[in-house]
Amino acid sequence: MKPPARVLVCSTFPDRHNSNPDIRRSLAQGFSELLGAEAVGESNFHDVLDAMERHAPNLVVGPGSCLLPESAYLDWRRYCDRHGCQLAFWLTDDPYELDLDWKAFQIADQVFSNDANTVLHLDRPNLTHLPLAASRERHGREVRTKLDCDLFFCGVAFENRKRLLRAAAPALTPYRVDVYGDWWPKDLAFARNTRLSTAAICDRYNAALLTLNMGRSLDIANHRLALAASTPGPRTFEAAMAGAVQAYHVDGLEIVEYLEPGKEVLLFDTPTELARLIEEMHADPARRQAIARAAQQRCLAEHTYARRAQRILEVCGFY
């Protein structure tokens, strides 16, 4: 029988390039909920070796990306071999950086991927699907009745997102639409190139009649297999935790494994359907409240970082 888990959660690349350091922090908090704070350490990329010596883990978990040239992990492997410690990676940018996943596979005992389609196509014995999640502490909000916009979105203006919003713009004219992020073109009058903090994004999710959920079309290192993503991204779970009602643009049906259509999430395919969802939510505030609460409860029950931490411990043999 293995000794109790003693976990170090560390970034796989420098924080100056990390657009979502909350994943590391939230995962460490998730492990702490299961094991107690004294059994869990957390480290940025540059301090990992010092943190290993200080914390003496028997499981090192690295959530993040292997994209950057400085993302090299031989010293991590040497420490783990010397001390009988398992090394696990949670790849959080599949399939967009799939061509560089070899860095994790050549060094780790277990690899987790955020994307089910990636796991299906790679078909490796030490690879497990593990969707991203949400944190009650960081993302949770009370479901609101007083709302200040009809449709909210925050994210980078990838080509698929620009196409959808340009097509939807005429149908959205009667409504207050707030779009934030980077690279938005001037012809989308409701969009602004302004970044928001995680806390501000969750506040806006919470205050919008509908939160728009659109996937991503930018591949950085996904040329060998050119896989399409199948698993919803982290903001699906973060928005649900924040008490949002999401209008999810359907580019695949894996969403139904995480949120129930019509009861916990609203699906649409065309601009006309999106405008109709706005009208339906305006016409039936009680239904909107019910969907927001149901999505939040589903997220609390199944899609927290504590649940993902539990799965990592199971796969690594601690449970």
PDB file of C-alpha atoms in Angstrom:
ATOM      1  CA  MET A   1       0.000   0.000   0.000  1.00  0.00           C
ATOM      2  CA  LYS A   2       1.328   3.430  -0.931  1.00  0.00           C
ATOM      3  CA  PRO A   3       2.016   6.024   1.765  1.00  0.00           C
ATOM      4  CA  PRO A   4      -0.367   9.000   1.879  1.00  0.00           C
ATOM      5  CA  ALA A   5       0.014  11.370  -1.027  1.00  0.00           C
ATOM      6  CA  ARG A   6       2.257  14.362  -0.605  1.00  0.00           C
ATOM      7  CA  VAL A   7       1.757  16.526  -3.683  1.00  0.00           C
ATOM      8  CA  LEU A   8       3.650  19.360  -5.336  1.00  0.00           C
ATOM      9  CA  VAL A   9       1.719  21.271  -8.023  1.00  0.00           C
ATOM     10  CA  CYS A  10       4.032  23.234 -10.310  1.00  0.00           C
ATOM     11  CA  SER A  11       3.789  25.204 -13.531  1.00  0.00           C
ATOM     12  CA  THR A  12       5.242  23.636 -16.668  1.00  0.00           C
ATOM     13  CA  PHE A  13       6.338  26.989 -18.099  1.00  0.00           C
ATOM     14  CA  PRO A  14       7.259  30.471 -16.794  1.00  0.00           C
ATOM     15  CA  ASP A  15       4.520  32.614 -15.288  1.00  0.00           C
ATOM     16  CA  ARG A  16       5.414  35.552 -17.529  1.00  0.00           C
ATOM     17  CA  HIS A  17       3.993  33.514 -20.425  1.00  0.00           C
ATOM     18  CA  ASN A  18       1.133  32.001 -18.439  1.00  0.00           C
ATOM     19  CA  SER A  19      -2.267  33.450 -19.307  1.00  0.00           C
ATOM     20  CA  ASN A  20      -4.041  31.264 -16.755  1.00  0.00           C
ATOM     21  CA  PRO A  21      -1.957  30.728 -13.586  1.00  0.00           C
ATOM     22  CA  ASP A  22      -5.244  30.172 -11.745  1.00  0.00           C
ATOM     23  CA  ILE A  23      -5.218  26.563 -12.973  1.00  0.00           C
ATOM     24  CA  ARG A  24      -2.116  25.779 -10.909  1.00  0.00           C
ATOM     25  CA  ARG A  25      -3.455  27.593  -7.860  1.00  0.00           C
ATOM     26  CA  SER A  26      -6.913  26.070  -8.141  1.00  0.00           C
ATOM     27  CA  LEU A  27      -5.526  22.553  -8.573  1.00  0.00           C
ATOM     28  CA  ALA A  28      -3.307  22.989  -5.515  1.00  0.00           C
ATOM     29  CA  GLN A  29      -6.371  24.133  -3.569  1.00  0.00           C
ATOM     30  CA  GLY A  30      -8.261  21.098  -4.852  1.00  0.00           C
ATOM     31  CA  PHE A  31      -5.567  18.752  -3.564  1.00  0.00           C
ATOM     32  CA  SER A  32      -5.579  20.631  -0.245  1.00  0.00           C
ATOM     33  CA  GLU A  33      -9.310  19.992   0.141  1.00  0.00           C
ATOM     34  CA  LEU A  34      -8.635  16.265  -0.189  1.00  0.00           C
ATOM     35  CA  LEU A  35      -5.323  15.861   1.630  1.00  0.00           C
ATOM     36  CA  GLY A  36      -5.006  18.880   3.916  1.00  0.00           C
ATOM     37  CA  ALA A  37      -2.913  21.970   3.288  1.00  0.00           C
ATOM     38  CA  GLU A  38       0.219  20.537   4.925  1.00  0.00           C
ATOM     39  CA  ALA A  39       0.382  17.739   2.321  1.00  0.00           C
ATOM     40  CA  VAL A  40       0.295  20.069  -0.691  1.00  0.00           C
ATOM     41  CA  GLY A  41       2.900  22.438  -2.087  1.00  0.00           C
ATOM     42  CA  GLU A  42       2.762  24.840  -5.023  1.00  0.00           C
ATOM     43  CA  SER A  43       5.525  26.292  -7.167  1.00  0.00           C
ATOM     44  CA  ASN A  44       6.124  28.410 -10.215  1.00  0.00           C
ATOM     45  CA  PHE A  45       8.299  27.014 -13.005  1.00  0.00           C
ATOM     46  CA  HIS A  46      11.592  28.566 -11.944  1.00  0.00           C
ATOM     47  CA  ASP A  47      11.420  27.429  -8.303  1.00  0.00           C
ATOM     48  CA  VAL A  48      10.348  23.813  -8.867  1.00  0.00           C
ATOM     49  CA  LEU A  49      13.602  22.112  -7.818  1.00  0.00           C
ATOM     50  CA  ASP A  50      13.843  24.138  -4.612  1.00  0.00           C
ATOM     51  CA  ALA A  51      10.189  23.376  -3.888  1.00  0.00           C
ATOM     52  CA  MET A  52      10.809  19.652  -4.424  1.00  0.00           C
ATOM     53  CA  GLU A  53      13.656  19.641  -1.892  1.00  0.00           C
ATOM     54  CA  ARG A  54      11.648  21.703   0.569  1.00  0.00           C
ATOM     55  CA  HIS A  55       8.323  19.855   0.299  1.00  0.00           C
ATOM     56  CA  ALA A  56       9.574  16.278  -0.343  1.00  0.00           C
ATOM     57  CA  PRO A  57       6.594  15.174  -2.478  1.00  0.00           C
ATOM     58  CA  ASN A  58       5.825  11.649  -3.611  1.00  0.00           C
ATOM     59  CA  LEU A  59       3.715  13.036  -6.474  1.00  0.00           C
ATOM     60  CA  VAL A  60       4.619  16.018  -8.649  1.00  0.00           C
ATOM     61  CA  VAL A  61       1.818  17.334 -10.883  1.00  0.00           C
ATOM     62  CA  GLY A  62       2.534  19.848 -13.641  1.00  0.00           C
ATOM     63  CA  PRO A  63      -0.538  21.487 -15.187  1.00  0.00           C
ATOM     64  CA  GLY A  64       0.033  23.611 -18.273  1.00  0.00           C
ATOM     65  CA  SER A  65       1.800  23.732 -21.620  1.00  0.00           C
ATOM     66  CA  CYS A  66       5.056  22.287 -22.969  1.00  0.00           C
ATOM     67  CA  LEU A  67       5.245  24.871 -25.758  1.00  0.00           C
ATOM     68  CA  LEU A  68       8.241  27.006 -24.823  1.00  0.00           C
ATOM     69  CA  PRO A  69      11.878  26.045 -25.519  1.00  0.00           C
ATOM     70  CA  GLU A  70      12.796  26.552 -21.850  1.00  0.00           C
ATOM     71  CA  SER A  71      10.136  24.005 -20.877  1.00  0.00           C
ATOM     72  CA  ALA A  72      12.594  21.158 -20.217  1.00  0.00           C
ATOM     73  CA  TYR A  73      12.045  18.696 -17.426  1.00  0.00           C
ATOM     74  CA  LEU A  74      15.064  16.355 -17.092  1.00  0.00           C
ATOM     75  CA  ASP A  75      15.896  17.763 -13.659  1.00  0.00           C
ATOM     76  CA  TRP A  76      12.343  17.026 -12.550  1.00  0.00           C
ATOM     77  CA  ARG A  77      12.719  13.430 -13.727  1.00  0.00           C
ATOM     78  CA  ARG A  78      16.057  13.016 -11.972  1.00  0.00           C
ATOM     79  CA  TYR A  79      14.594  14.243  -8.688  1.00  0.00           C
ATOM     80  CA  CYS A  80      11.636  11.880  -8.983  1.00  0.00           C
ATOM     81  CA  ASP A  81      13.887   8.910  -9.785  1.00  0.00           C
ATOM     82  CA  ARG A  82      16.146   9.634  -6.808  1.00  0.00           C
ATOM     83  CA  HIS A  83      13.268   9.978  -4.369  1.00  0.00           C
ATOM     84  CA  GLY A  84      10.757   7.399  -5.637  1.00  0.00           C
ATOM     85  CA  CYS A  85       8.343  10.146  -6.659  1.00  0.00           C
ATOM     86  CA  GLN A  86       5.759   9.965  -9.441  1.00  0.00           C
ATOM     87  CA  LEU A  87       5.697  12.678 -12.094  1.00  0.00           C
ATOM     88  CA  ALA A  88       2.409  13.584 -13.790  1.00  0.00           C
ATOM     89  CA  PHE A  89       1.624  16.226 -16.394  1.00  0.00           C
ATOM     90  CA  TRP A  90      -1.812  17.714 -17.038  1.00  0.00           C
ATOM     91  CA  LEU A  91      -1.687  19.131 -20.563  1.00  0.00           C
ATOM     92  CA  THR A  92      -4.175  21.994 -20.658  1.00  0.00           C
ATOM     93  CA  ASP A  93      -3.798  23.220 -24.265  1.00  0.00           C
ATOM     94  CA  ASP A  94      -4.604  20.097 -26.287  1.00  0.00           C
ATOM     95  CA  PRO A  95      -5.017  19.710 -29.180  1.00  0.00           C
ATOM     96  CA  TYR A  96      -3.697  23.174 -30.045  1.00  0.00           C
ATOM     97  CA  GLU A  97      -0.137  22.298 -28.946  1.00  0.00           C
ATOM     98  CA  LEU A  98      -0.311  18.567 -29.632  1.00  0.00           C
ATOM     99  CA  ASP A  99       2.942  18.378 -31.610  1.00  0.00           C
ATOM    100  CA  LEU A 100       4.912  19.226 -28.460  1.00  0.00           C
ATOM    101  CA  ASP A 101       3.202  16.759 -26.123  1.00  0.00           C
ATOM    102  CA  TRP A 102       6.188  14.414 -26.614  1.00  0.00           C
ATOM    103  CA  LYS A 103       8.015  16.492 -24.002  1.00  0.00           C
ATOM    104  CA  ALA A 104       5.575  15.220 -21.397  1.00  0.00           C
ATOM    105  CA  PHE A 105       5.371  11.637 -22.653  1.00  0.00           C
ATOM    106  CA  GLN A 106       9.138  11.097 -22.617  1.00  0.00           C
ATOM    107  CA  ILE A 107       9.471  12.247 -19.022  1.00  0.00           C
ATOM    108  CA  ALA A 108       6.231  11.601 -17.078  1.00  0.00           C
ATOM    109  CA  ASP A 109       4.798   8.508 -15.421  1.00  0.00           C
ATOM    110  CA  GLN A 110       1.246   9.659 -16.147  1.00  0.00           C
ATOM    111  CA  VAL A 111      -0.067  12.242 -18.586  1.00  0.00           C
ATOM    112  CA  PHE A 112      -3.523  13.815 -18.417  1.00  0.00           C
ATOM    113  CA  SER A 113      -5.039  15.743 -21.329  1.00  0.00           C
ATOM    114  CA  ASN A 114      -7.800  18.324 -21.238  1.00  0.00           C
ATOM    115  CA  ASP A 115      -9.153  17.048 -24.576  1.00  0.00           C
ATOM    116  CA  ALA A 116     -10.955  13.758 -25.239  1.00  0.00           C
ATOM    117  CA  ASN A 117     -10.271  13.777 -28.983  1.00  0.00           C
ATOM    118  CA  THR A 118      -6.544  14.011 -28.299  1.00  0.00           C
ATOM    119  CA  VAL A 119      -6.682  11.016 -25.963  1.00  0.00           C
ATOM    120  CA  LEU A 120      -8.667   9.000 -28.511  1.00  0.00           C
ATOM    121  CA  HIS A 121      -6.217   9.611 -31.352  1.00  0.00           C
ATOM    122  CA  LEU A 122      -2.978   9.214 -29.376  1.00  0.00           C
ATOM    123  CA  ASP A 123      -4.185   6.013 -27.668  1.00  0.00           C
ATOM    124  CA  ARG A 124      -1.339   5.746 -25.153  1.00  0.00           C
ATOM    125  CA  PRO A 125      -1.499   3.549 -22.025  1.00  0.00           C
ATOM    126  CA  ASN A 126      -0.378   6.304 -19.634  1.00  0.00           C
ATOM    127  CA  LEU A 127      -2.682   8.998 -21.085  1.00  0.00           C
ATOM    128  CA  THR A 128      -5.974   9.895 -19.368  1.00  0.00           C
ATOM    129  CA  HIS A 129      -8.653  12.403 -20.309  1.00  0.00           C
ATOM    130  CA  LEU A 130      -9.156  15.039 -17.617  1.00  0.00           C
ATOM    131  CA  PRO A 131     -11.279  18.091 -18.497  1.00  0.00           C
ATOM    132  CA  LEU A 132     -10.499  21.420 -16.918  1.00  0.00           C
ATOM    133  CA  ALA A 133     -12.687  22.666 -14.080  1.00  0.00           C
ATOM    134  CA  ALA A 134     -13.690  25.552 -11.831  1.00  0.00           C
ATOM    135  CA  SER A 135     -12.923  26.774  -8.335  1.00  0.00           C
ATOM    136  CA  ARG A 136     -15.681  27.727  -5.928  1.00  0.00           C
ATOM    137  CA  GLU A 137     -13.362  30.204  -4.207  1.00  0.00           C
ATOM    138  CA  ARG A 138     -12.104  31.919  -7.373  1.00  0.00           C
ATOM    139  CA  HIS A 139     -15.082  31.649  -9.702  1.00  0.00           C
ATOM    140  CA  GLY A 140     -18.145  31.182  -7.501  1.00  0.00           C
ATOM    141  CA  ARG A 141     -20.808  33.902  -7.319  1.00  0.00           C
ATOM    142  CA  GLU A 142     -24.377  34.035  -6.010  1.00  0.00           C
ATOM    143  CA  VAL A 143     -26.907  33.755  -8.838  1.00  0.00           C
ATOM    144  CA  ARG A 144     -28.288  37.243  -9.548  1.00  0.00           C
ATOM    145  CA  THR A 145     -31.666  38.558 -10.554  1.00  0.00           C
ATOM    146  CA  LYS A 146     -30.507  42.094 -11.403  1.00  0.00           C
ATOM    147  CA  LEU A 147     -28.652  41.930 -14.731  1.00  0.00           C
ATOM    148  CA  ASP A 148     -26.849  44.642 -16.675  1.00  0.00           C
ATOM    149  CA  CYS A 149     -26.347  43.253 -20.190  1.00  0.00           C
ATOM    150  CA  ASP A 150     -28.028  40.802 -22.542  1.00  0.00           C
ATOM    151  CA  LEU A 151     -25.011  38.962 -23.937  1.00  0.00           C
ATOM    152  CA  PHE A 152     -21.430  38.849 -22.645  1.00  0.00           C
ATOM    153  CA  PHE A 153     -18.249  37.327 -24.023  1.00  0.00           C
ATOM    154  CA  CYS A 154     -14.580  37.697 -23.143  1.00  0.00           C
ATOM    155  CA  GLY A 155     -11.803  36.152 -25.203  1.00  0.00           C
ATOM    156  CA  VAL A 156      -9.409  36.470 -28.110  1.00  0.00           C
ATOM    157  CA  ALA A 157     -10.879  37.306 -31.513  1.00  0.00           C
ATOM    158  CA  PHE A 158     -10.053  34.062 -33.296  1.00  0.00           C
ATOM    159  CA  GLU A 159     -11.360  33.823 -36.851  1.00  0.00           C
ATOM    160  CA  ASN A 160     -14.267  31.518 -35.990  1.00  0.00           C
ATOM    161  CA  ARG A 161     -15.413  33.934 -33.288  1.00  0.00           C
ATOM    162  CA  LYS A 162     -15.246  36.955 -35.587  1.00  0.00           C
ATOM    163  CA  ARG A 163     -17.242  35.098 -38.244  1.00  0.00           C
ATOM    164  CA  LEU A 164     -19.947  34.153 -35.777  1.00  0.00           C
ATOM    165  CA  LEU A 165     -20.299  37.618 -34.268  1.00  0.00           C
ATOM    166  CA  ARG A 166     -20.276  39.335 -37.658  1.00  0.00           C
ATOM    167  CA  ALA A 167     -23.032  37.013 -38.827  1.00  0.00           C
ATOM    168  CA  ALA A 168     -24.976  37.569 -35.603  1.00  0.00           C
ATOM    169  CA  ALA A 169     -24.528  41.364 -35.422  1.00  0.00           C
ATOM    170  CA  PRO A 170     -27.768  42.287 -37.273  1.00  0.00           C
ATOM    171  CA  ALA A 171     -29.840  39.976 -35.075  1.00  0.00           C
ATOM    172  CA  LEU A 172     -28.157  41.356 -31.944  1.00  0.00           C
ATOM    173  CA  THR A 173     -28.878  45.017 -32.738  1.00  0.00           C
ATOM    174  CA  PRO A 174     -31.796  45.357 -30.252  1.00  0.00           C
ATOM    175  CA  TYR A 175     -29.727  44.032 -27.346  1.00  0.00           C
ATOM    176  CA  ARG A 176     -26.905  45.192 -25.124  1.00  0.00           C
ATOM    177  CA  VAL A 177     -23.902  43.093 -26.111  1.00  0.00           C
ATOM    178  CA  ASP A 178     -20.538  43.405 -24.340  1.00  0.00           C
ATOM    179  CA  VAL A 179     -17.496  41.700 -25.867  1.00  0.00           C
ATOM    180  CA  TYR A 180     -14.029  42.066 -24.332  1.00  0.00           C
ATOM    181  CA  GLY A 181     -10.606  40.649 -25.131  1.00  0.00           C
ATOM    182  CA  ASP A 182      -7.866  41.057 -27.737  1.00  0.00           C
ATOM    183  CA  TRP A 183      -7.666  41.517 -31.522  1.00  0.00           C
ATOM    184  CA  TRP A 184     -11.311  42.529 -32.027  1.00  0.00           C
ATOM    185  CA  PRO A 185     -11.908  44.443 -35.289  1.00  0.00           C
ATOM    186  CA  LYS A 186     -13.454  47.893 -35.425  1.00  0.00           C
ATOM    187  CA  ASP A 187     -16.457  46.745 -37.470  1.00  0.00           C
ATOM    188  CA  LEU A 188     -17.865  44.954 -34.403  1.00  0.00           C
ATOM    189  CA  ALA A 189     -19.108  48.016 -32.547  1.00  0.00           C
ATOM    190  CA  PHE A 190     -19.991  46.115 -29.369  1.00  0.00           C
ATOM    191  CA  ALA A 191     -16.439  44.691 -29.013  1.00  0.00           C
ATOM    192  CA  ARG A 192     -13.575  46.377 -27.211  1.00  0.00           C
ATOM    193  CA  ASN A 193      -9.927  45.385 -26.917  1.00  0.00           C
ATOM    194  CA  THR A 194      -9.812  45.384 -23.148  1.00  0.00           C
ATOM    195  CA  ARG A 195      -8.557  42.546 -20.994  1.00  0.00           C
ATOM    196  CA  LEU A 196     -10.363  41.605 -17.793  1.00  0.00           C
ATOM    197  CA  SER A 197      -9.067  39.855 -14.695  1.00  0.00           C
ATOM    198  CA  THR A 198     -10.495  36.463 -13.790  1.00  0.00           C
ATOM    199  CA  ALA A 199     -12.513  38.077 -11.005  1.00  0.00           C
ATOM    200  CA  ALA A 200     -13.908  40.722 -13.362  1.00  0.00           C
ATOM    201  CA  ILE A 201     -14.815  38.107 -15.966  1.00  0.00           C
ATOM    202  CA  CYS A 202     -16.715  36.095 -13.370  1.00  0.00           C
ATOM    203  CA  ASP A 203     -18.519  39.229 -12.195  1.00  0.00           C
ATOM    204  CA  ARG A 204     -19.604  39.862 -15.787  1.00  0.00           C
ATOM    205  CA  TYR A 205     -20.696  36.253 -16.283  1.00  0.00           C
ATOM    206  CA  ASN A 206     -22.793  36.686 -13.183  1.00  0.00           C
ATOM    207  CA  ALA A 207     -24.393  39.943 -14.342  1.00  0.00           C
ATOM    208  CA  ALA A 208     -25.263  38.964 -17.931  1.00  0.00           C
ATOM    209  CA  LEU A 209     -28.578  37.585 -19.112  1.00  0.00           C
ATOM    210  CA  LEU A 210     -26.615  35.175 -21.318  1.00  0.00           C
ATOM    211  CA  THR A 211     -22.922  34.366 -21.536  1.00  0.00           C
ATOM    212  CA  LEU A 212     -21.729  33.433 -25.008  1.00  0.00           C
ATOM    213  CA  ASN A 213     -19.529  30.330 -25.222  1.00  0.00           C
ATOM    214  CA  MET A 214     -17.497  29.970 -28.434  1.00  0.00           C
ATOM    215  CA  GLY A 215     -14.612  27.601 -29.121  1.00  0.00           C
ATOM    216  CA  ARG A 216     -11.150  28.381 -30.458  1.00  0.00           C
ATOM    217  CA  SER A 217      -9.734  28.016 -33.972  1.00  0.00           C
ATOM    218  CA  LEU A 218      -6.050  28.926 -33.498  1.00  0.00           C
ATOM    219  CA  ASP A 219      -3.601  26.012 -33.625  1.00  0.00           C
ATOM    220  CA  ILE A 220      -0.072  26.776 -32.435  1.00  0.00           C
ATOM    221  CA  ALA A 221       1.483  23.314 -32.804  1.00  0.00           C
ATOM    222  CA  ASN A 222      -1.183  20.952 -34.135  1.00  0.00           C
ATOM    223  CA  HIS A 223       0.073  20.287 -37.645  1.00  0.00           C
ATOM    224  CA  ARG A 224       0.866  16.568 -37.574  1.00  0.00           C
ATOM    225  CA  LEU A 225      -2.677  15.315 -36.884  1.00  0.00           C
ATOM    226  CA  ALA A 226      -4.592  18.612 -37.171  1.00  0.00           C
ATOM    227  CA  LEU A 227      -7.082  17.440 -34.555  1.00  0.00           C
ATOM    228  CA  ALA A 228     -10.205  19.384 -33.677  1.00  0.00           C
ATOM    229  CA  ALA A 229     -10.880  19.996 -30.003  1.00  0.00           C
ATOM    230  CA  SER A 230     -13.835  18.118 -28.557  1.00  0.00           C
ATOM    231  CA  THR A 231     -13.875  18.935 -24.833  1.00  0.00           C
ATOM    232  CA  PRO A 232     -15.248  22.312 -23.669  1.00  0.00           C
ATOM    233  CA  GLY A 233     -12.641  24.712 -22.328  1.00  0.00           C
ATOM    234  CA  PRO A 234     -12.221  25.897 -18.740  1.00  0.00           C
ATOM    235  CA  ARG A 235     -14.482  28.916 -19.072  1.00  0.00           C
ATOM    236  CA  THR A 236     -17.438  26.590 -19.598  1.00  0.00           C
ATOM    237  CA  PHE A 237     -17.013  25.422 -16.014  1.00  0.00           C
ATOM    238  CA  GLU A 238     -15.940  28.807 -14.654  1.00  0.00           C
ATOM    239  CA  ALA A 239     -19.032  30.496 -16.092  1.00  0.00           C
ATOM    240  CA  ALA A 240     -21.296  27.818 -14.652  1.00  0.00           C
ATOM    241  CA  MET A 241     -19.665  28.253 -11.248  1.00  0.00           C
ATOM    242  CA  ALA A 242     -20.176  32.018 -11.528  1.00  0.00           C
ATOM    243  CA  GLY A 243     -23.936  31.589 -11.914  1.00  0.00           C
ATOM    244  CA  ALA A 244     -24.108  32.232 -15.655  1.00  0.00           C
ATOM    245  CA  VAL A 245     -26.558  30.924 -18.210  1.00  0.00           C
ATOM    246  CA  GLN A 246     -24.455  29.971 -21.209  1.00  0.00           C
ATOM    247  CA  ALA A 247     -25.412  30.132 -24.862  1.00  0.00           C
ATOM    248  CA  TYR A 248     -23.085  27.453 -26.194  1.00  0.00           C
ATOM    249  CA  HIS A 249     -22.267  27.513 -29.902  1.00  0.00           C
ATOM    250  CA  VAL A 250     -22.432  23.883 -30.980  1.00  0.00           C
ATOM    251  CA  ASP A 251     -19.289  22.646 -32.716  1.00  0.00           C
ATOM    252  CA  GLY A 252     -19.539  19.200 -31.121  1.00  0.00           C
ATOM    253  CA  LEU A 253     -21.752  17.361 -28.672  1.00  0.00           C
ATOM    254  CA  GLU A 254     -19.335  16.506 -25.878  1.00  0.00           C
ATOM    255  CA  ILE A 255     -20.819  19.422 -23.932  1.00  0.00           C
ATOM    256  CA  VAL A 256     -23.796  17.188 -23.070  1.00  0.00           C
ATOM    257  CA  GLU A 257     -21.500  15.039 -20.905  1.00  0.00           C
ATOM    258  CA  TYR A 258     -20.891  17.998 -18.581  1.00  0.00           C
ATOM    259  CA  LEU A 259     -24.065  20.126 -18.669  1.00  0.00           C
ATOM    260  CA  GLU A 260     -27.595  19.087 -19.632  1.00  0.00           C
ATOM    261  CA  PRO A 261     -28.996  21.006 -22.630  1.00  0.00           C
ATOM    262  CA  GLY A 262     -32.095  23.029 -21.843  1.00  0.00           C
ATOM    263  CA  LYS A 263     -31.652  22.615 -18.089  1.00  0.00           C
ATOM    264  CA  GLU A 264     -28.025  23.575 -17.406  1.00  0.00           C
ATOM    265  CA  VAL A 265     -26.861  25.080 -20.712  1.00  0.00           C
ATOM    266  CA  LEU A 266     -28.525  26.448 -23.855  1.00  0.00           C
ATOM    267  CA  LEU A 267     -27.291  25.312 -27.270  1.00  0.00           C
ATOM    268  CA  PHE A 268     -27.477  27.244 -30.531  1.00  0.00           C
ATOM    269  CA  ASP A 269     -26.175  26.891 -34.063  1.00  0.00           C
ATOM    270  CA  THR A 270     -27.243  30.053 -35.936  1.00  0.00           C
ATOM    271  CA  PRO A 271     -27.451  33.799 -35.202  1.00  0.00           C
ATOM    272  CA  THR A 272     -31.245  33.580 -35.322  1.00  0.00           C
ATOM    273  CA  GLU A 273     -31.211  30.889 -32.647  1.00  0.00           C
ATOM    274  CA  LEU A 274     -28.907  33.021 -30.473  1.00  0.00           C
ATOM    275  CA  ALA A 275     -31.284  36.004 -30.673  1.00  0.00           C
ATOM    276  CA  ARG A 276     -34.189  33.685 -29.867  1.00  0.00           C
ATOM    277  CA  LEU A 277     -32.405  32.489 -26.712  1.00  0.00           C
ATOM    278  CA  ILE A 278     -31.997  36.093 -25.562  1.00  0.00           C
ATOM    279  CA  GLU A 279     -35.723  36.670 -26.080  1.00  0.00           C
ATOM    280  CA  GLU A 280     -36.617  33.474 -24.221  1.00  0.00           C
ATOM    281  CA  MET A 281     -34.505  34.433 -21.210  1.00  0.00           C
ATOM    282  CA  HIS A 282     -36.021  37.932 -21.138  1.00  0.00           C
ATOM    283  CA  ALA A 283     -39.518  36.445 -21.302  1.00  0.00           C
ATOM    284  CA  ASP A 284     -38.978  33.870 -18.546  1.00  0.00           C
ATOM    285  CA  PRO A 285     -36.721  35.130 -15.723  1.00  0.00           C
ATOM    286  CA  ALA A 286     -37.696  32.194 -13.518  1.00  0.00           C
ATOM    287  CA  ARG A 287     -36.431  29.727 -16.103  1.00  0.00           C
ATOM    288  CA  ARG A 288     -33.205  31.668 -16.434  1.00  0.00           C
ATOM    289  CA  GLN A 289     -32.722  31.515 -12.670  1.00  0.00           C
ATOM    290  CA  ALA A 290     -33.396  27.785 -12.664  1.00  0.00           C
ATOM    291  CA  ILE A 291     -30.839  27.131 -15.416  1.00  0.00           C
ATOM    292  CA  ALA A 292     -28.182  29.241 -13.690  1.00  0.00           C
ATOM    293  CA  ARG A 293     -28.693  27.469 -10.372  1.00  0.00           C
ATOM    294  CA  ALA A 294     -28.762  24.017 -11.948  1.00  0.00           C
ATOM    295  CA  ALA A 295     -25.531  24.649 -13.875  1.00  0.00           C
ATOM    296  CA  GLN A 296     -23.822  25.924 -10.755  1.00  0.00           C
ATOM    297  CA  GLN A 297     -24.930  22.923  -8.708  1.00  0.00           C
ATOM    298  CA  ARG A 298     -23.744  20.518 -11.425  1.00  0.00           C
ATOM    299  CA  CYS A 299     -20.391  22.262 -11.455  1.00  0.00           C
ATOM    300  CA  LEU A 300     -20.077  22.104  -7.679  1.00  0.00           C
ATOM    301  CA  ALA A 301     -20.924  18.402  -7.726  1.00  0.00           C
ATOM    302  CA  GLU A 302     -18.813  17.238 -10.676  1.00  0.00           C
ATOM    303  CA  HIS A 303     -16.514  19.885 -12.142  1.00  0.00           C
ATOM    304  CA  THR A 304     -14.363  21.307  -9.352  1.00  0.00           C
ATOM    305  CA  TYR A 305     -10.588  21.114  -9.152  1.00  0.00           C
ATOM    306  CA  ALA A 306     -10.994  18.908  -6.080  1.00  0.00           C
ATOM    307  CA  ARG A 307     -12.797  16.355  -8.266  1.00  0.00           C
ATOM    308  CA  ARG A 308     -10.019  16.568 -10.864  1.00  0.00           C
ATOM    309  CA  ALA A 309      -7.392  16.200  -8.118  1.00  0.00           C
ATOM    310  CA  GLN A 310      -9.204  13.106  -6.888  1.00  0.00           C
ATOM    311  CA  ARG A 311      -9.046  11.600 -10.379  1.00  0.00           C
ATOM    312  CA  ILE A 312      -5.308  12.280 -10.597  1.00  0.00           C
ATOM    313  CA  LEU A 313      -4.774  10.527  -7.267  1.00  0.00           C
ATOM    314  CA  GLU A 314      -6.852   7.557  -8.453  1.00  0.00           C
ATOM    315  CA  VAL A 315      -4.910   7.141 -11.698  1.00  0.00           C
ATOM    316  CA  CYS A 316      -1.587   7.517  -9.871  1.00  0.00           C
ATOM    317  CA  GLY A 317      -2.592   4.773  -7.437  1.00  0.00           C
ATOM    318  CA  PHE A 318      -3.088   6.719  -4.221  1.00  0.00           C
ATOM    319  CA  TYR A 319      -6.788   5.786  -3.947  1.00  0.00           C
TER     320      TYR A 319
END
